[in-house]
CSV table of C-alpha atoms in Angstrom, one decimal:
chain,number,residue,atom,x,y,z
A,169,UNK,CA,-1.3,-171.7,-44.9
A,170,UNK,CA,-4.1,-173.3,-47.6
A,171,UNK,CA,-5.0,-176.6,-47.8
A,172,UNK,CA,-4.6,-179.8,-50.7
A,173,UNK,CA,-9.3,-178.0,-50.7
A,174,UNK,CA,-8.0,-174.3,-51.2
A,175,UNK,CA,-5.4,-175.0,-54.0
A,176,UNK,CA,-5.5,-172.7,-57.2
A,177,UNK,CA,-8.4,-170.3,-57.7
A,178,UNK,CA,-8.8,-169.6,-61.3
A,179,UNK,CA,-8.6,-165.6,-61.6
A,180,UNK,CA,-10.0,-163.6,-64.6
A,181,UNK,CA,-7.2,-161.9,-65.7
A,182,UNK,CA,-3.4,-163.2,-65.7
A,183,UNK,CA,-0.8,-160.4,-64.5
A,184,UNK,CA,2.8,-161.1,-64.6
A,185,UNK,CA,4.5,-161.3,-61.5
A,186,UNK,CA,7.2,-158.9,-62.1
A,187,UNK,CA,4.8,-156.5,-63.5
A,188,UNK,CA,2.5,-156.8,-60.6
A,189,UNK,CA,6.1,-155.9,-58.2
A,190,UNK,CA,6.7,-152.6,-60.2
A,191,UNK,CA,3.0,-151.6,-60.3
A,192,UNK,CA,2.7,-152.2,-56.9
A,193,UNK,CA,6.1,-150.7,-55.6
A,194,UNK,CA,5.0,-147.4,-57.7
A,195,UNK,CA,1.7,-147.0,-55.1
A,196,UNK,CA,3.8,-147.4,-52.5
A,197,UNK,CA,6.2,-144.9,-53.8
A,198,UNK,CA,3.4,-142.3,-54.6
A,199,UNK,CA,2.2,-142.8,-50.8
A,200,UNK,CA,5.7,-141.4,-49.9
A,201,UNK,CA,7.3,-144.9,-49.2
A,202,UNK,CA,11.3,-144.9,-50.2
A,203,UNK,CA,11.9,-147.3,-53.1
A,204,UNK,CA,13.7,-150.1,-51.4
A,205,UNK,CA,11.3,-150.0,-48.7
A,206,UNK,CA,8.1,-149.7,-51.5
A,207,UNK,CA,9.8,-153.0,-53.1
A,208,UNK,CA,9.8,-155.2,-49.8
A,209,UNK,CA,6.6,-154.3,-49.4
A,210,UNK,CA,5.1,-154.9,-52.6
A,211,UNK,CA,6.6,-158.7,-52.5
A,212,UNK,CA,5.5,-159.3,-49.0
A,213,UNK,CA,1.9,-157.7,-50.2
A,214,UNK,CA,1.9,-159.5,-53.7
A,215,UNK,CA,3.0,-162.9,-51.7
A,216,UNK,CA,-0.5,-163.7,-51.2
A,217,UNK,CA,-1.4,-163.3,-54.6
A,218,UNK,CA,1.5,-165.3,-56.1
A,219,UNK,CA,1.1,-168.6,-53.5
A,220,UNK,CA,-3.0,-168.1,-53.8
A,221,UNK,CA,-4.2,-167.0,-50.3
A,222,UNK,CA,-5.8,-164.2,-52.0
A,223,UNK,CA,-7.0,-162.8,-48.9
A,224,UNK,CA,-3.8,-161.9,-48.1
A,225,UNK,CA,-3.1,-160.2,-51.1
A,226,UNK,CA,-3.9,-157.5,-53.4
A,227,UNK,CA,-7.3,-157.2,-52.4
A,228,UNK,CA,-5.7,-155.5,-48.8
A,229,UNK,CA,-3.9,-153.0,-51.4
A,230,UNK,CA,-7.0,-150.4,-50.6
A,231,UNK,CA,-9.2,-151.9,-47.6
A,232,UNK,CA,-6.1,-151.8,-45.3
A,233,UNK,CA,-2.7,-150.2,-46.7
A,234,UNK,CA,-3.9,-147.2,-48.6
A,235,UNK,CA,-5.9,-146.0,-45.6
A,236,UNK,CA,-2.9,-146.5,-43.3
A,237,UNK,CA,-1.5,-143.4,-45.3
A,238,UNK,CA,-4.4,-141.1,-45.7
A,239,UNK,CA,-5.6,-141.6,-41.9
A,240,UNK,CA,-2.2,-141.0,-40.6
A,241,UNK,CA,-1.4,-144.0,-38.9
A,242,UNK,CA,1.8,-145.1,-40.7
A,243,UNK,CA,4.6,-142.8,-41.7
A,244,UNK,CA,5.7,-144.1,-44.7
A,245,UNK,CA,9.9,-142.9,-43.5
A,246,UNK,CA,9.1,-143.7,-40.1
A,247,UNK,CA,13.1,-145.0,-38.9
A,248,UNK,CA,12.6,-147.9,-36.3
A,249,UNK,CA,14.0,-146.7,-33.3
A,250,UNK,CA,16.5,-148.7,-31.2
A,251,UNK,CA,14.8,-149.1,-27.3
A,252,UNK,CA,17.3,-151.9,-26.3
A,253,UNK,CA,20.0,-154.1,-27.5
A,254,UNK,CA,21.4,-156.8,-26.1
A,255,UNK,CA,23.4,-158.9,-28.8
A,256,UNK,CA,21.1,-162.1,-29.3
A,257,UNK,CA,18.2,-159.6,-28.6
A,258,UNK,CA,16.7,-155.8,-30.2
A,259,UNK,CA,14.0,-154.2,-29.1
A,260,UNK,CA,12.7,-151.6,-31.3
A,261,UNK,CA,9.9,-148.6,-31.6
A,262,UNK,CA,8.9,-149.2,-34.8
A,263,UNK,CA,7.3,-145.6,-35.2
A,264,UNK,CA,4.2,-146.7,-37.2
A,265,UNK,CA,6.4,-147.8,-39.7
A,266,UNK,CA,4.5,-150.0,-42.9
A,267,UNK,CA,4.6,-153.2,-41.5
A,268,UNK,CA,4.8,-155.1,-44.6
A,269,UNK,CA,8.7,-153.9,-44.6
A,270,UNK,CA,9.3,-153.7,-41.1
A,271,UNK,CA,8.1,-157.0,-40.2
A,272,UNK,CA,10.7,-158.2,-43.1
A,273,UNK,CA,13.4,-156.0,-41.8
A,274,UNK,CA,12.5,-158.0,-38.4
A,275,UNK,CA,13.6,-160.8,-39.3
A,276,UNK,CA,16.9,-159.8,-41.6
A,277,UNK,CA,18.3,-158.2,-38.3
A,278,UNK,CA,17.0,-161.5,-36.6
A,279,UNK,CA,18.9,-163.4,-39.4
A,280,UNK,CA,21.8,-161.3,-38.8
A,281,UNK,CA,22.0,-161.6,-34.8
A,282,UNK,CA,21.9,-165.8,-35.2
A,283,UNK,CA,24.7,-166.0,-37.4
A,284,UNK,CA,26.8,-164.1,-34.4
A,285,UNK,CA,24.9,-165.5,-31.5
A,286,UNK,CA,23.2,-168.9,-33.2
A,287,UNK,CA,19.8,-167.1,-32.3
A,288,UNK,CA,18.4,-164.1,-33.1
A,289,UNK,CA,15.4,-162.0,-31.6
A,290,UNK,CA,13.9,-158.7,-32.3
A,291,UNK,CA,10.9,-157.4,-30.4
A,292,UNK,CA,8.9,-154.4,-32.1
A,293,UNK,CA,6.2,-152.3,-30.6
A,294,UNK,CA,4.1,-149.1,-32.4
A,295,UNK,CA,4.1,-151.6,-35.6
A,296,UNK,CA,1.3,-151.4,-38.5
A,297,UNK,CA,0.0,-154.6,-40.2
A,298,UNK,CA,2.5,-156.9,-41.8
A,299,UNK,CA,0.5,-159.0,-44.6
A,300,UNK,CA,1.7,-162.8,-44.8
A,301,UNK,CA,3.6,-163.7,-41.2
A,302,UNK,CA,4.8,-166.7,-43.8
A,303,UNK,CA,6.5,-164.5,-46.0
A,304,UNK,CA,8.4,-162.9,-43.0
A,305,UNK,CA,9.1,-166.0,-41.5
A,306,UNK,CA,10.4,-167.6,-44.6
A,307,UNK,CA,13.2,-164.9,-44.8
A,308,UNK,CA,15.5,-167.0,-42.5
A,309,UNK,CA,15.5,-170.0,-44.8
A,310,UNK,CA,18.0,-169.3,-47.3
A,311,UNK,CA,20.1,-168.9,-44.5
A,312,UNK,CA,19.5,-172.5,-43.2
A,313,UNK,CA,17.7,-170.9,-40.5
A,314,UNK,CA,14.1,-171.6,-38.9
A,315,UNK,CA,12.1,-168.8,-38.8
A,316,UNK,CA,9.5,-167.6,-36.7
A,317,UNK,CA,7.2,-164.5,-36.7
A,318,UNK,CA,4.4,-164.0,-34.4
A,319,UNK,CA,2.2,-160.6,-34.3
A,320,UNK,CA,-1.1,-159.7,-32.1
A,321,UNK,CA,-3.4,-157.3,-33.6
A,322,UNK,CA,-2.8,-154.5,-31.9
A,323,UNK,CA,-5.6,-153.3,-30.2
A,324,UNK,CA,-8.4,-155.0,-32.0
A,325,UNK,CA,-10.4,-157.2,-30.8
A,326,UNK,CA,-12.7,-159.5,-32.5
A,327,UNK,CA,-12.8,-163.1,-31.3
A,328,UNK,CA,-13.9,-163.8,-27.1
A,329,UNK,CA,-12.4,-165.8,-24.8
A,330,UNK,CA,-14.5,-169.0,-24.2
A,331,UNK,CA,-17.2,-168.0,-21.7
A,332,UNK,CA,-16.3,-164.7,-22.1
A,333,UNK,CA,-19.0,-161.9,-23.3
A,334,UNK,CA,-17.0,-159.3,-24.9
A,335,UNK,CA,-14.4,-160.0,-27.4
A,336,UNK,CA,-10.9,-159.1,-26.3
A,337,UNK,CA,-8.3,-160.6,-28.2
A,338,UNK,CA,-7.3,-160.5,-32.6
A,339,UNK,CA,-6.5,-163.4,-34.6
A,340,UNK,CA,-2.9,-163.2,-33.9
A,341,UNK,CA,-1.2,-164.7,-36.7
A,342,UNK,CA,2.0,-167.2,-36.3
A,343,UNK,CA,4.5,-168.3,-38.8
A,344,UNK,CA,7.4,-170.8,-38.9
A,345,UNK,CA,9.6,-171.7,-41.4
A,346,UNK,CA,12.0,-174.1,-41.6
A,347,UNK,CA,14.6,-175.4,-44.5
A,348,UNK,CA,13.9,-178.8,-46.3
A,349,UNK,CA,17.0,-179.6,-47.8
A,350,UNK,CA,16.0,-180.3,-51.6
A,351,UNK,CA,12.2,-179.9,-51.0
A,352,UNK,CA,9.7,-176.9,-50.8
A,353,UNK,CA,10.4,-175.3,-47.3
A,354,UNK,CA,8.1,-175.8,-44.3
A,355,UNK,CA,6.2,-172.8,-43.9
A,356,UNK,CA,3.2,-173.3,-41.5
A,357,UNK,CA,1.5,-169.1,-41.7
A,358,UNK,CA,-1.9,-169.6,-39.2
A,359,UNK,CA,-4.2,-167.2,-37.8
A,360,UNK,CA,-5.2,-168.6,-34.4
A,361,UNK,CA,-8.8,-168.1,-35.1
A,362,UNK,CA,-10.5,-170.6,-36.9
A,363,UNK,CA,-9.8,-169.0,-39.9
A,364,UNK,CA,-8.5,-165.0,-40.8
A,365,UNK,CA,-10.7,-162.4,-41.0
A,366,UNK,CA,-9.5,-162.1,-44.9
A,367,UNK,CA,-11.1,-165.1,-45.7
A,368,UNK,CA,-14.5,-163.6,-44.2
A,369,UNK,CA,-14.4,-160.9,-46.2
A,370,UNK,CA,-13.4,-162.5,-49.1
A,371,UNK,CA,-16.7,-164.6,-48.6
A,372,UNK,CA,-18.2,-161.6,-48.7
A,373,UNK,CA,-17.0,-159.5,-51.5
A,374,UNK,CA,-17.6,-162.7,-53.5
A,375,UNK,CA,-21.2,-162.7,-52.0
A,376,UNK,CA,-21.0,-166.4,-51.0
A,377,UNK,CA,-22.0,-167.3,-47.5
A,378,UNK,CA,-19.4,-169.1,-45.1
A,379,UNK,CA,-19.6,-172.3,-43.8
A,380,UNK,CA,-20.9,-173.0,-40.0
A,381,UNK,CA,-18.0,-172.7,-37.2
A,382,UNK,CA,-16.4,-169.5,-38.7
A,383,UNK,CA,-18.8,-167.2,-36.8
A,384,UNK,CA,-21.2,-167.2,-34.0
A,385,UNK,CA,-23.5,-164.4,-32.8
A,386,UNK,CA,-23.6,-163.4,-29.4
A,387,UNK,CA,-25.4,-166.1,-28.5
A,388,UNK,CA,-23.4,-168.8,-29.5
A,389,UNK,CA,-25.5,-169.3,-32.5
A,390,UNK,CA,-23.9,-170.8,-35.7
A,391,UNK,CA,-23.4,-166.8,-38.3
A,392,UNK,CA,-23.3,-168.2,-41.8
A,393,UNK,CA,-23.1,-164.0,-43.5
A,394,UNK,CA,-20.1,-163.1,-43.6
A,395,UNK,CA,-21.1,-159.2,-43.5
A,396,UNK,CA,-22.2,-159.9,-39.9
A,397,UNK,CA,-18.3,-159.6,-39.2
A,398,UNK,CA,-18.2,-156.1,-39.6
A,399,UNK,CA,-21.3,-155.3,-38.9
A,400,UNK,CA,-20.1,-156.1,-35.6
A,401,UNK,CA,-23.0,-159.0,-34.9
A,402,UNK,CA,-20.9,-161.6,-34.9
A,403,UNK,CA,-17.4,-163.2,-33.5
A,404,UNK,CA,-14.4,-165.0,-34.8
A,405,UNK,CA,-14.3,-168.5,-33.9
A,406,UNK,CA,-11.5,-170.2,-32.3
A,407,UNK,CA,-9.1,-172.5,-34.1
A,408,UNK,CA,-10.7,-175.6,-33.0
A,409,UNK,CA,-14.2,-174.9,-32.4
A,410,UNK,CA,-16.2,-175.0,-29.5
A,411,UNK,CA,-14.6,-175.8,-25.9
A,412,UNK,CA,-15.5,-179.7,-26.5
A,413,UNK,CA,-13.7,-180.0,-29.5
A,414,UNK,CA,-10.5,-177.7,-28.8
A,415,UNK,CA,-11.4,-173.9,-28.8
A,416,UNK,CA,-9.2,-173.9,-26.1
A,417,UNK,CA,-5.9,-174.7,-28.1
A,418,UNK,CA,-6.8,-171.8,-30.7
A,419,UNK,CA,-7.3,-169.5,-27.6
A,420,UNK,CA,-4.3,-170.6,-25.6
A,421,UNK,CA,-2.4,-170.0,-28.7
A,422,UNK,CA,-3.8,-166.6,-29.6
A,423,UNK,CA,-2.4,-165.6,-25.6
A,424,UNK,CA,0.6,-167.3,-26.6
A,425,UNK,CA,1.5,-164.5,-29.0
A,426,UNK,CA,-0.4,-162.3,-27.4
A,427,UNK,CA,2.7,-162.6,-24.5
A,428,UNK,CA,5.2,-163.2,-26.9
A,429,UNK,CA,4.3,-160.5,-29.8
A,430,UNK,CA,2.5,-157.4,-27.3
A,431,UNK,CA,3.5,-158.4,-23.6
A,432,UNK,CA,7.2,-158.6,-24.4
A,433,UNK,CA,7.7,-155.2,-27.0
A,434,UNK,CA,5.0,-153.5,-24.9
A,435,UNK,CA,2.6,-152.8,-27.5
A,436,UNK,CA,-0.9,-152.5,-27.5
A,437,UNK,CA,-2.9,-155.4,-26.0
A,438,UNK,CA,-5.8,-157.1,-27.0
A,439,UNK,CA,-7.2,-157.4,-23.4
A,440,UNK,CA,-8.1,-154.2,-21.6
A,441,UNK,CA,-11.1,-153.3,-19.8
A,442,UNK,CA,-11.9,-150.4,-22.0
A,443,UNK,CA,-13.5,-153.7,-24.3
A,444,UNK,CA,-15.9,-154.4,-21.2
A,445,UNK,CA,-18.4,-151.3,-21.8
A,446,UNK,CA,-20.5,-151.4,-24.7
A,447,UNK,CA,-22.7,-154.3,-25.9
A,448,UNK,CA,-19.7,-156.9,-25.8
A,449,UNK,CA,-19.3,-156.6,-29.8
A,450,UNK,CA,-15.9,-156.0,-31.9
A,451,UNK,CA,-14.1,-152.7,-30.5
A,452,UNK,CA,-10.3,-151.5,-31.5
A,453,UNK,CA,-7.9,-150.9,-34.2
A,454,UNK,CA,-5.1,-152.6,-35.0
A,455,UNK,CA,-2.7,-149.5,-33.9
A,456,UNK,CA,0.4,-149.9,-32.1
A,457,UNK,CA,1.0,-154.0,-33.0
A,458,UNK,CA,3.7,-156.0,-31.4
A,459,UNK,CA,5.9,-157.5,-33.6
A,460,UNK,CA,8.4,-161.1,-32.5
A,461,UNK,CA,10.4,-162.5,-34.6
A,462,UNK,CA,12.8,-165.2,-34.2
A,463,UNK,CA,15.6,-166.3,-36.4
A,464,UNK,CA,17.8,-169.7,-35.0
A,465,UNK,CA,20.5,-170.9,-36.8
A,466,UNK,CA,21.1,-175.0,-36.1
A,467,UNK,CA,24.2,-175.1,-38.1
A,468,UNK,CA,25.5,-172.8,-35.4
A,469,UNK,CA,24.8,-175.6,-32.6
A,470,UNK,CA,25.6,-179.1,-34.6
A,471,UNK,CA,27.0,-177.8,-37.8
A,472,UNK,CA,25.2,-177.0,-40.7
A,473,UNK,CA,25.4,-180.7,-42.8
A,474,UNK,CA,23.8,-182.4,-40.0
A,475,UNK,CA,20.8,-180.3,-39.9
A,476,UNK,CA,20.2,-180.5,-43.4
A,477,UNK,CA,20.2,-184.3,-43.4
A,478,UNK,CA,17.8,-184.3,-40.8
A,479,UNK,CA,15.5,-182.0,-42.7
A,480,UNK,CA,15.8,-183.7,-46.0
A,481,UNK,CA,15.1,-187.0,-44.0
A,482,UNK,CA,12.0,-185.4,-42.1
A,483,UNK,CA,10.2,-183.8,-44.9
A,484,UNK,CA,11.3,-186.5,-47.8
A,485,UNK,CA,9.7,-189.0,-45.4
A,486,UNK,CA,6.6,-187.3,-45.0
A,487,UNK,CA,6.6,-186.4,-49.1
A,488,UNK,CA,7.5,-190.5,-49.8
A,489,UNK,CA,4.8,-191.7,-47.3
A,490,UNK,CA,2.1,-194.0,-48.9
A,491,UNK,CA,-1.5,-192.0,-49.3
A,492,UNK,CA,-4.4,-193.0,-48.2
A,493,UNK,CA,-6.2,-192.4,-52.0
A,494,UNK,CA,-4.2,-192.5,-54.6
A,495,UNK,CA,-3.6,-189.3,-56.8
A,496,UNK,CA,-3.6,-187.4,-53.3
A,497,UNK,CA,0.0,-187.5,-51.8
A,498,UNK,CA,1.2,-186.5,-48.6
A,499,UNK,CA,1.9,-183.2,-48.4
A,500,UNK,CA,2.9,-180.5,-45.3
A,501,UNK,CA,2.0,-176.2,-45.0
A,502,UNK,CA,4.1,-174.5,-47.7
A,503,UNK,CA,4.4,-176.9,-50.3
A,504,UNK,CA,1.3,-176.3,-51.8
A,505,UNK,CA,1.8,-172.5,-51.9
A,506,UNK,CA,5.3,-172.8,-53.1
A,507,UNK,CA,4.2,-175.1,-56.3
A,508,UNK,CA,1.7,-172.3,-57.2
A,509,UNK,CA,4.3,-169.5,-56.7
A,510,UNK,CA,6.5,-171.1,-59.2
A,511,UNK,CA,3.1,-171.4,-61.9
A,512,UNK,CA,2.1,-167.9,-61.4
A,513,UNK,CA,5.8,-167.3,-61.9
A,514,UNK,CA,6.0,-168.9,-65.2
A,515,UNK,CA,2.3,-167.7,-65.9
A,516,UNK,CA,1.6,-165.1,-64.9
A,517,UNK,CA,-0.8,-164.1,-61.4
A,518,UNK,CA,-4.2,-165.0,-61.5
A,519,UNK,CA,-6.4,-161.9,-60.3
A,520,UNK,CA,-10.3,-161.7,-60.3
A,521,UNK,CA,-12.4,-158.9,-62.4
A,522,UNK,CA,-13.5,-156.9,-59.6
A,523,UNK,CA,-10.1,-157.2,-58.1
A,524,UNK,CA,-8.6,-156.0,-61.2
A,525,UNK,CA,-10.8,-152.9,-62.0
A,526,UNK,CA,-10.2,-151.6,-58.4
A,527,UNK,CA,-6.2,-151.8,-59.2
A,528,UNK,CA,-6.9,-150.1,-62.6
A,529,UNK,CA,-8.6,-147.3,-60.4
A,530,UNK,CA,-5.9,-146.8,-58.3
A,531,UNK,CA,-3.6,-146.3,-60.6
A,532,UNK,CA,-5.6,-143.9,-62.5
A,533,UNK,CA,-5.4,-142.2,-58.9
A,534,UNK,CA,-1.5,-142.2,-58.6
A,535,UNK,CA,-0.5,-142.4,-62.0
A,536,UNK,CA,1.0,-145.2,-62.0
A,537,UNK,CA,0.3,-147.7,-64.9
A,538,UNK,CA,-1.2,-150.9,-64.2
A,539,UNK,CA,0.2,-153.4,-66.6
A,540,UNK,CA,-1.4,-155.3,-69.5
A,541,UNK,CA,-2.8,-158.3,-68.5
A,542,UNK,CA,-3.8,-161.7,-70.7
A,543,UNK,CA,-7.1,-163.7,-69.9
């Protein structure tokens, strides 16, 4: 989710968004993805691009996806494997599969359970990083179906439990999405960390410092370098700060899907006493992920035109109520994103220089032409 603060970030160059999908699609393709599968992916990886949480985006094309491929630890065919099934509820290996499309394919089945069952779940273990848990999630609302997807990180750990000296747990992203009759959908996508680790490293890359509460040092001490991140000096901060003002919420939420997600597929965990050696710093990969996803279908329980009208009440109400300053409306998570998707749509997808010239690169490396762009 980005804020009213976060809203638009002028790029250097302007892609269109269709190009940017069959540029994309062709990497994945090269890396020995199948087509259909390469084409989820790219729109689940190019969703952060199009609704402007650029961290989320692109910029992950060669720091996290590319490597998954040459270090071995996705199979780009990898056929999710069925463990359990129990109508309402799957549980599946998902044999290092790219996440970005199994994390999609998730929530279909998920979609597909609800309509029989009016709620669908499917638990994955052995899954790779998924990109934008709101992009997932948002796959049950054309359905008239709230969606959820939750995902720990595997076995990486990077933020510490209050009081705690090593770090043991990932920023465990959570999604829900929910229809809103005539409106923009409701699509609340949070890390449960302060803020993701994207953002850190986009701070970085950009060579700007971040601002005091993202990081401490083992200490406790306020990090404002975002480089101390990875150079393993400094820890992820809780959504909600210190203890006295809520770190516990942002914690208790991270365990949350760290049950739900990891505990429940029996994937990797976060906790393990492997992370209590060492100097207490960041240890882990985020191998073997665990994967929930959740798909309920209302019109199933009180009929479908009742829902809606309860939604289009709920989020017209909040869109209608008077603001505090005038010019700045009431808004909720996903309506900002979902007014930028439809600019970029119309005009193209902003993307930065630096950004730009490493895509040009890659396709000089696969072949695959990157397209024209306008400034």
């Amino acid at each position: 989710m980005t804020s009213a603060s976060t809203v638009a970030v002028t790029g250097d160059v302007s892609v269109a968004y269709p190009d940017l999908i069959t540029f994309t699609t062709g990497v994945f393709e090269h890396h020995g993805v199948p087509a259909a599968r390469a084409r989820t992916a790219a729109e689940a990886l190019c969703h952060g691009d199009l609704t402007g949480v650029r961290s989320h985006g692109l910029a992950n094309l060669t720091r996290l996806y590319l490597p998954l491929f040459a270090e071995g630890r996705a199979d780009p065919v990898a056929e999710p494997r069925v463990l359990a099934d129990r109508g309402a509820s799957v549980l599946l290996d998902g044999g290092r599969a790219l996440g970005l499309w199994l994390a999609a394919e998730a929530v279909d089945l998920a979609v597909e359970r609800a309509r029989e069952h009016g709620v669908g779940l499917v638990s994955i273990r052995n899954a790779t990083h998924f990109g934008c848990a709101g992009f997932h999630a948002a796959r049950a609302v054309p359905h008239d179906m709230v969606g959820l997807l939750a995902g720990n990180c595997g076995r990486q750990r990077i933020a510490r439990p209050p009081g705690a000296r090593p770090a043991l747990l990932g920023t465990n992203p959570l999604s829900i999405a929910a229809p809103a009759g005539p409106h923009h959908p409701f699509v609340l996508d949070m890390s449960t960390t302060v803020v993701p680790t994207g953002r850190i490293r986009a701070a970085e890359r950009a060579g700007e410092t971040i601002p005091v509460g993202w990081l401490e040092d083992t200490g406790g001490r306020a990090v404002t370098d975002p480089g101390a991140l990875d150079r393993r000096e400094a820890y992820v901060q809780w959504l909600g700060g210190s203890p006295e003002t809520g770190a516990f919420k942002g914690y208790g939420l991270a365990l949350l899907v760290e049950v739900l997600a990891a505990a429940v597929a029996g994937a990797g965990l976060g906790p393990d006493p492997e992370a209590f050696g060492g100097d207490g710093g960041p240890t882990g990969r985020d191998d073997d992920i665990g994967v929930f996803a959740l798909a309920v279908a209302p019109g199933e329980l009180r009929g479908a035109d009742g829902f809606r009208q309860t939604v289009t009440g709920l989020f017209g109400a909040l869109l209608d109520s008077p603001a505090v300053r005038p010019g700045q409306a009431v808004r909720y998570p996903g309506w900002y994103e979902a007014e930028r998707a439809g600019e970029y749509r119309r005009d193209g997808v902003p993307l930065g220089a630096a950004l730009a010239a490493e895509l040009r690169t890659v396709a000089e490396q696969t072949g695959v032409a990157f397209p024209e762009v306008a400034r």
